[in-house]
Short mmCIF file of C-alpha atoms and ligand atoms in Angstrom, two decimals:
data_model
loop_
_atom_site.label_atom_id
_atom_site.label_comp_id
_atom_site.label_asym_id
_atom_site.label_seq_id
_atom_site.Cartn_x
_atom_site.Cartn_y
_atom_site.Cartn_z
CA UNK A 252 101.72 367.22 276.81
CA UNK A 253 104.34 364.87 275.17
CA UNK A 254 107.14 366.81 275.83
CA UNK A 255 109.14 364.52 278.37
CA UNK A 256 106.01 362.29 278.76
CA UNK A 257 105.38 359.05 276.85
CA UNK A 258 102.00 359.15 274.36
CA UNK A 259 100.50 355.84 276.63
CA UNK A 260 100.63 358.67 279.71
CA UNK A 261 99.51 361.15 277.87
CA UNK A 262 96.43 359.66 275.96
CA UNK A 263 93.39 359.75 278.82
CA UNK A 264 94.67 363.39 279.78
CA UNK A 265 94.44 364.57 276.30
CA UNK A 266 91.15 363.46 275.88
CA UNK A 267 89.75 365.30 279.15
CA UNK A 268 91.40 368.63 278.05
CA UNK A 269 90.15 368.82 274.64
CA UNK A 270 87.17 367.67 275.60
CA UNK A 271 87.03 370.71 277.74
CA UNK A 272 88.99 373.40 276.03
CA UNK A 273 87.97 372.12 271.91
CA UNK A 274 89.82 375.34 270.17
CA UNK A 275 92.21 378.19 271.30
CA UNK A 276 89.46 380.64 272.28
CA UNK A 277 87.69 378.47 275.23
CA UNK A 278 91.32 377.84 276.11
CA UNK A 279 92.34 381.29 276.64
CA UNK A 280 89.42 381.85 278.00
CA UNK A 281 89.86 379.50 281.21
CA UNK A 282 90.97 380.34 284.45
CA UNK A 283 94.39 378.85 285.33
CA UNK A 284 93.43 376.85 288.24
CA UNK A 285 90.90 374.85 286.40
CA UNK A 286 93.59 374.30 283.27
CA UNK A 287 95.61 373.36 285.99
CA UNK A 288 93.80 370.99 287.29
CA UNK A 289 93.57 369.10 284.19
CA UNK A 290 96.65 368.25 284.23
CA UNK A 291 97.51 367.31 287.74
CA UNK A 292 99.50 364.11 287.69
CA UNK A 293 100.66 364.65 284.50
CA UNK A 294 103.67 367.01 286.02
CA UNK A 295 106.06 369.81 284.62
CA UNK A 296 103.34 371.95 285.18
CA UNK A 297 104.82 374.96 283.61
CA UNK A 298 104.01 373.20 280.54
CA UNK A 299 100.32 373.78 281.22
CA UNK A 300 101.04 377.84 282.27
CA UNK A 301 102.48 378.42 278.88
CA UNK A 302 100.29 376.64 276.75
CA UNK A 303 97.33 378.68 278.56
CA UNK A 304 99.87 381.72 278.09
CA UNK A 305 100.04 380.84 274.88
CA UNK A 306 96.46 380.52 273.90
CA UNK A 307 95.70 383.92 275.60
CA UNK A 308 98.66 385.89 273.11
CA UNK A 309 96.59 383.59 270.08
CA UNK A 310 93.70 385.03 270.75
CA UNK A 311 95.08 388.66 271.63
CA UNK A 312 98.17 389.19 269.17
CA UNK A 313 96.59 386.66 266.29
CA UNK A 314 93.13 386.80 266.37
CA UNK A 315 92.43 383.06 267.02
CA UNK A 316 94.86 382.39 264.28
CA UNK A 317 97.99 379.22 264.85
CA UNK A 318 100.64 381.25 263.96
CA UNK A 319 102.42 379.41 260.66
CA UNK A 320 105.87 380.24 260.79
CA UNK A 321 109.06 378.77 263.06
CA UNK A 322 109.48 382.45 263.68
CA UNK A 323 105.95 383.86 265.07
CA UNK A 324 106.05 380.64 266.62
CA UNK A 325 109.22 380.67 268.85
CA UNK A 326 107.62 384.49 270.32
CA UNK A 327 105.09 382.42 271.87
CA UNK A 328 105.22 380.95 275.79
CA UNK A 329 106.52 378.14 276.00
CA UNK A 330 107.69 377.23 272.23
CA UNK A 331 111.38 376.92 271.88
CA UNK A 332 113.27 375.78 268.97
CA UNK A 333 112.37 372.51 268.67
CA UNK A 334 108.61 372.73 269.16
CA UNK A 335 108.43 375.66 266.74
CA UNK A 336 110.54 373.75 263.96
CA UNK A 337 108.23 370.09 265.08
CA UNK A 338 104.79 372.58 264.22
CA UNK A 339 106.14 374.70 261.65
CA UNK A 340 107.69 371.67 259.31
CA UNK A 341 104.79 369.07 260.29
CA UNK A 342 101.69 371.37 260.24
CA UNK A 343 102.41 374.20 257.68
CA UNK A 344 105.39 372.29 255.29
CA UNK A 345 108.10 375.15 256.25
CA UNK A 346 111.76 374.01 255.80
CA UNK A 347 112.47 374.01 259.21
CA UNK A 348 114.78 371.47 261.41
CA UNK A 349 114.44 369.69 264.19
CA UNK A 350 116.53 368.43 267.12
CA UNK A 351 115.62 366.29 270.21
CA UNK A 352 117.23 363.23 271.62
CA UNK A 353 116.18 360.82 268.81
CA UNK A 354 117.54 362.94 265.60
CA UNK A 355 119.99 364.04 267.83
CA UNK A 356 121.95 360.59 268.09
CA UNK A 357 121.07 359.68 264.22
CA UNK A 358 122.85 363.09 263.11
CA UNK A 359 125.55 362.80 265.53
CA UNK A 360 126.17 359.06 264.87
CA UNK A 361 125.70 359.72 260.85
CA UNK A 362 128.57 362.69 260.57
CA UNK A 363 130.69 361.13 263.69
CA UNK A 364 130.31 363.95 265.77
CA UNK A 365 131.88 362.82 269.35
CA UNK A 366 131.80 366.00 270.84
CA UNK A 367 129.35 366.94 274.50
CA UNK A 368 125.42 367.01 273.25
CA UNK A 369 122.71 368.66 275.43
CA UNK A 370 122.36 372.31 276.18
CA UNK A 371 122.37 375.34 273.38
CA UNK A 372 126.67 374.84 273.06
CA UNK A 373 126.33 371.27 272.97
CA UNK A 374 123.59 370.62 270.53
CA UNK A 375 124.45 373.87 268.20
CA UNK A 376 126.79 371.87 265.70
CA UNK A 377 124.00 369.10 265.33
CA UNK A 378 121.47 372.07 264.44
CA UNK A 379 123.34 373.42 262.06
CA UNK A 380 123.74 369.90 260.45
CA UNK A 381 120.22 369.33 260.59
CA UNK A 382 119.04 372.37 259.20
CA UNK A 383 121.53 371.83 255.52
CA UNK A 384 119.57 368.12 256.02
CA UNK A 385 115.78 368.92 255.81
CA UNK A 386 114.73 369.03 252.34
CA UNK A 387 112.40 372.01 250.69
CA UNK A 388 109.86 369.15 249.58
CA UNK A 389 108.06 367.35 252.56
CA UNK A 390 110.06 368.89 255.58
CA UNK A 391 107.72 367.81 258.10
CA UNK A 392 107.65 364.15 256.38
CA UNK A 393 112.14 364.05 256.57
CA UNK A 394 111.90 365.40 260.23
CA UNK A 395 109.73 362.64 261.60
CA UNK A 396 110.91 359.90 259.57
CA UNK A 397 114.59 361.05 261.01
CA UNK A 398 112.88 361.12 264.39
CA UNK A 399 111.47 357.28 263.71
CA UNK A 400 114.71 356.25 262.36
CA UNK A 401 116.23 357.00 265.72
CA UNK A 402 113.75 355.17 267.54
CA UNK A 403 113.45 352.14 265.51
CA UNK A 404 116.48 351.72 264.36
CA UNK A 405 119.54 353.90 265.71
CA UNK A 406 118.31 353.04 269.14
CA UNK A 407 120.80 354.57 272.07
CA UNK A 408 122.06 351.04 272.90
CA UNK A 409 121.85 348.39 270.34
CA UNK A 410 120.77 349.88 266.27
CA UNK A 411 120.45 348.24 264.03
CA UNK A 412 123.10 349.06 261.43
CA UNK A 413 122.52 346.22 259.29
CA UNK A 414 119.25 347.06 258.47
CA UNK A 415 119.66 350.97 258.32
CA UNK A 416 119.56 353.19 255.06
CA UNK A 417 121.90 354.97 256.37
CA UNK A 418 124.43 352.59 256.76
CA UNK A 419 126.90 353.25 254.34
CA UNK A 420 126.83 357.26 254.55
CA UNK A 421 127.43 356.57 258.44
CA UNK A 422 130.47 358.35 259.72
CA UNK A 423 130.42 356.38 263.36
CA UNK A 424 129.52 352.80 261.67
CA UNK A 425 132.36 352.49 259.61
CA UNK A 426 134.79 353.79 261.83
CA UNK A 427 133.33 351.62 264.66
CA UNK A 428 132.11 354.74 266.80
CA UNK A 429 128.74 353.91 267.21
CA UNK A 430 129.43 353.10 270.72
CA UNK A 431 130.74 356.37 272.25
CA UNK A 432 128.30 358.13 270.30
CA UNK A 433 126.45 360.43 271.50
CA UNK A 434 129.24 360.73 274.22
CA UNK A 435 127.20 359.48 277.64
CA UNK A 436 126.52 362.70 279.54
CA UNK A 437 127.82 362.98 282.83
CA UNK A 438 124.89 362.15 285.60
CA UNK A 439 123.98 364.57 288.35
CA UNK A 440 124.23 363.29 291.43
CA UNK A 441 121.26 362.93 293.56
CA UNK A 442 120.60 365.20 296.67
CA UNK A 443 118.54 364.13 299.74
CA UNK A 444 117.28 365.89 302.04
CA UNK A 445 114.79 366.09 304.76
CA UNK A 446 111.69 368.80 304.81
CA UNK A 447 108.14 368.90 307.10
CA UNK A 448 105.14 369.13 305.93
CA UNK A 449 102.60 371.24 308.31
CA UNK A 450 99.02 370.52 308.01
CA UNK A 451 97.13 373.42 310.06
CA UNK A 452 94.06 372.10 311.45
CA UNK A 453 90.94 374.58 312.00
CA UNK A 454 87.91 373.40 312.61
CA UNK A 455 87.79 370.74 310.00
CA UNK A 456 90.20 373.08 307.25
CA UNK A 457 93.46 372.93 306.41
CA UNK A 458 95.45 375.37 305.58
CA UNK A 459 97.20 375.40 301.90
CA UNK A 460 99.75 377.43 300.34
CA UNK A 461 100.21 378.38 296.28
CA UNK A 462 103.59 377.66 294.76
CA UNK A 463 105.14 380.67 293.65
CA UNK A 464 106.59 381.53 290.08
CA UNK A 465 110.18 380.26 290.70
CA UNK A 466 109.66 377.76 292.74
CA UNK A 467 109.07 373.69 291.64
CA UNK A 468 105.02 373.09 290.74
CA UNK A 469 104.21 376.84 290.35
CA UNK A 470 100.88 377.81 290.52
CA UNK A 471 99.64 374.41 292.41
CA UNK A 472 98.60 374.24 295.95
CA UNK A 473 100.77 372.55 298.42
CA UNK A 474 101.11 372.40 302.08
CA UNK A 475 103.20 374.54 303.97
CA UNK A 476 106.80 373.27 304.53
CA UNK A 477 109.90 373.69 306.90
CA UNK A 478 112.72 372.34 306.59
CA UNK A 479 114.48 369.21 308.34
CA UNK A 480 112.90 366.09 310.07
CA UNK A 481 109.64 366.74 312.11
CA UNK A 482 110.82 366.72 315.59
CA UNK A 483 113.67 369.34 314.86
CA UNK A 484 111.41 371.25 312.92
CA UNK A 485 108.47 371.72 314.89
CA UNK A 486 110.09 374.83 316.66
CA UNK A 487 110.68 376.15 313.18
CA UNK A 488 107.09 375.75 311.81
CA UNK A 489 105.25 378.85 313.81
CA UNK A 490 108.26 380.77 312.08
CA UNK A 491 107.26 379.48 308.89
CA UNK A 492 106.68 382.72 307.21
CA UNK A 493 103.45 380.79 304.62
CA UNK A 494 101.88 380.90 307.80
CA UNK A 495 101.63 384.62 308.10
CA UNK A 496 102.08 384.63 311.86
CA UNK A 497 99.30 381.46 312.69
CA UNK A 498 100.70 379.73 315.74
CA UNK A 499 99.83 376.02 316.07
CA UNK A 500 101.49 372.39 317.74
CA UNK A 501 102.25 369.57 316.24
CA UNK A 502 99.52 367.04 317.63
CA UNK A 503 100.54 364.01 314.94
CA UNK A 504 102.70 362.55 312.91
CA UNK A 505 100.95 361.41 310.05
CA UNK A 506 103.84 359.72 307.60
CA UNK A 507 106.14 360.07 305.48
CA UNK A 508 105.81 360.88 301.76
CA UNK A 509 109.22 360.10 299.58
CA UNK A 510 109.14 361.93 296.20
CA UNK A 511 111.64 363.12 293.80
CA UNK A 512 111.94 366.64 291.63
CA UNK A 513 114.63 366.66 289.06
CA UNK A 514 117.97 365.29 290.98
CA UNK A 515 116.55 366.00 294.59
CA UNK A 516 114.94 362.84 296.31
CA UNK A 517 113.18 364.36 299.26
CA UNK A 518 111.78 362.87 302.22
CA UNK A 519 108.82 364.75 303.93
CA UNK A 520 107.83 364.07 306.95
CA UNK A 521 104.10 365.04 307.12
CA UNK A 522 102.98 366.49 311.11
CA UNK A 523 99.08 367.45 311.66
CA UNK A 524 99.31 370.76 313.77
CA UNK A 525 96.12 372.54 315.29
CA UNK A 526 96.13 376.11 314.89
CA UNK A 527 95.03 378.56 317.68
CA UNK A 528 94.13 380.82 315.48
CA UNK A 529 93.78 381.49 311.23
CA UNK A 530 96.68 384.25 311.46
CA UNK A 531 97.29 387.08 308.98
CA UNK A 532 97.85 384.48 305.89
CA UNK A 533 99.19 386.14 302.73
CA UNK A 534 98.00 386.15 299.20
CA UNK A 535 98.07 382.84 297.61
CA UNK A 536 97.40 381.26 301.17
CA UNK A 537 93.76 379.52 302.10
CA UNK A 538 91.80 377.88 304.77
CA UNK A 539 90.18 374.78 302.54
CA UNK A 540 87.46 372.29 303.34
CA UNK A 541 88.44 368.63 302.59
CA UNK A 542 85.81 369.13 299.61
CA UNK A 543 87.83 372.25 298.15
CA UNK A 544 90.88 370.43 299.12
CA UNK A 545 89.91 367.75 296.28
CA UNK A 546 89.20 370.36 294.24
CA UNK A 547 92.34 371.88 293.97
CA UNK A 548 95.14 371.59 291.69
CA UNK A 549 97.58 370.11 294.34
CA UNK A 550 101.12 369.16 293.30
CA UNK A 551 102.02 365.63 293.53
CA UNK A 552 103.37 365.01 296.73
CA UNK A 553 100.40 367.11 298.72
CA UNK A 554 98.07 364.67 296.44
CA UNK A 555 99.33 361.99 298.52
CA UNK A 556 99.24 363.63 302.07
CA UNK A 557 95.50 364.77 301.14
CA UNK A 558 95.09 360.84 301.07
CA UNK A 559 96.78 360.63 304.74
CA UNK A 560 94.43 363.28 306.51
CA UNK A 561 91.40 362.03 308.16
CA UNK A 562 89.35 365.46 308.39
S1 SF4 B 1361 124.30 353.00 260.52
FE1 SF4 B 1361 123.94 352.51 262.66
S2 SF4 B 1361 124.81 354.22 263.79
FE2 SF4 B 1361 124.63 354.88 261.67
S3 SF4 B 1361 122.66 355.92 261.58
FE3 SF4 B 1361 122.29 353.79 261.02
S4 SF4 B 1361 121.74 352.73 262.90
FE4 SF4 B 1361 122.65 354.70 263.45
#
């Protein structure tokens, strides 16, 4: 859960989900839409399908049993180098290394490294630094304190070099680097775009698709989309091939929702349509009552049209 999300955030969904799945076993043991909807609102969902994934190869491959090592670790879903080195040096004392943003800028910063950070080519130099770094003796201990020291002190824009034990070791502090490192990566530039939401009315259902694997929010329900603004795409949205054939007319325009998913900032304009029929919908399609609607694990943005529909 704190991967990419701040401990405040996390904190009250924590608490639900361990108060619902207490160990491994009545994790594995859920079904993914209810795991799911534990953690809607608390995004990157695929978080949530691997740690269930997870839990299920626990129970199957390990008998219930955390694996200990960085190793077993990484053949888990969704543990990558970092997480595996984070549980295997902080939980079971192996002399493993970590790397994320914080330890990151301390190592680079500490040997002067000005090169490009981020991505496997980028960050493999700093890995290799950090793993002749961690200690034998209290690994886990050396990680997080390295992790602490860039957040207290190395900070990205103003550390606090006077008061750091690193000081006179530091490569980038006394050649006066500490500025241009970590060199700033270069910011992708935001797309916009225009999409329609289509909620089929039925006698008093609405119709709701599930996100494929692939596509943003797998595994969440969402409503049908078509592309472009609502008046040019109302021609489009019988086509709409979620629909499996149902044939229906826009009879509303019920708002617009404005939300953002990695560097795309999309506006949606949402359109109430009654459908003549239910039409051949496809797997991972349903007709929902506005009671199973709040039921469901929705993604964000069909969260906010649920709140727009007066059923
Ligand atoms: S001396 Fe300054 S730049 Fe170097 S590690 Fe410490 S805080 Fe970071």
């Amino acid at each position: 859960m704190l991967q990419q999300t701040q401990v405040e955030r996390v904190k009250d969904f924590f608490t639900r989900f361990i108060a619902r799945f207490p160990d491994v076993r009545a994790l594995a043991a859920a079904r993914e839409p209810e795991v799911l909807r534990l953690w809607e609102g608390l995004g990157y969902y695929r978080r949530a399908r691997q740690l269930h994934a997870a839990a299920k190869v626990i129970v199957a491959d390990h008998d219930g049993r955390f694996p200990r090592t960085a190793a077993e670790l990484r053949s888990l879903p969704g543990i990558g180098r970092y997480t595996a080195g984070a549980i295997a040096s902080i939980a079971f004392d192996e002399r493993e290394p970590i790397v994320e943003a914080n330890s990151r800028r301390v190592i680079a910063r500490l040997v002067g490294h000005s090169g490009p950070l981020g991505g496997t080519a980028g960050d493999e130099p700093i890995w290799e630094i950090a793993r002749r770094l961690v200690p034998a003796r209290r690994p886990g201990r050396f990680n997080q304190a390295l992790m602490d020291l860039g957040a207290m002190v190395c900070s990205p824009e103003r550390p606090l070099c006077g008061t750091c034990p690193l000081a006179a070791k530091c490569v980038a502090n006394r050649e006066g680097l500490v500025a241009t490192i970590p060199r700033k990566a270069e910011r992708r530039a935001v797309q916009r775009r225009h999409e329609t939401a289509v909620v089929a009315v039925r006698r008093g259902r609405v119709f709701v698709v599930r996100r494929g694997d692939g596509e943003w929010w797998a595994g969440l329900w969402d409503f049908p989309r078509v592309p472009g603004r609502a008046a040019r795409a109302a021609r489009g949205i019988a086509a709409c091939g979620r629909l499996g054939g149902l044939r229906c007319g826009v009879t509303a325009r019920l708002g617009t929702v404005v939300h953002t998913v990695t560097h795309h900032r999309i506006t949606l304009d949402v359109v109430r349509c009654a459908a003549d029929r239910v039409g051949t919908a496809a797997a991972d399609c349903r007709w929902v009552t506005p009671r199973q609607l709040a039921a469901l694990a929705l993604t964000s943005p069909a969260r906010r049209i649920a709140r727009l529909l007066r059923l």
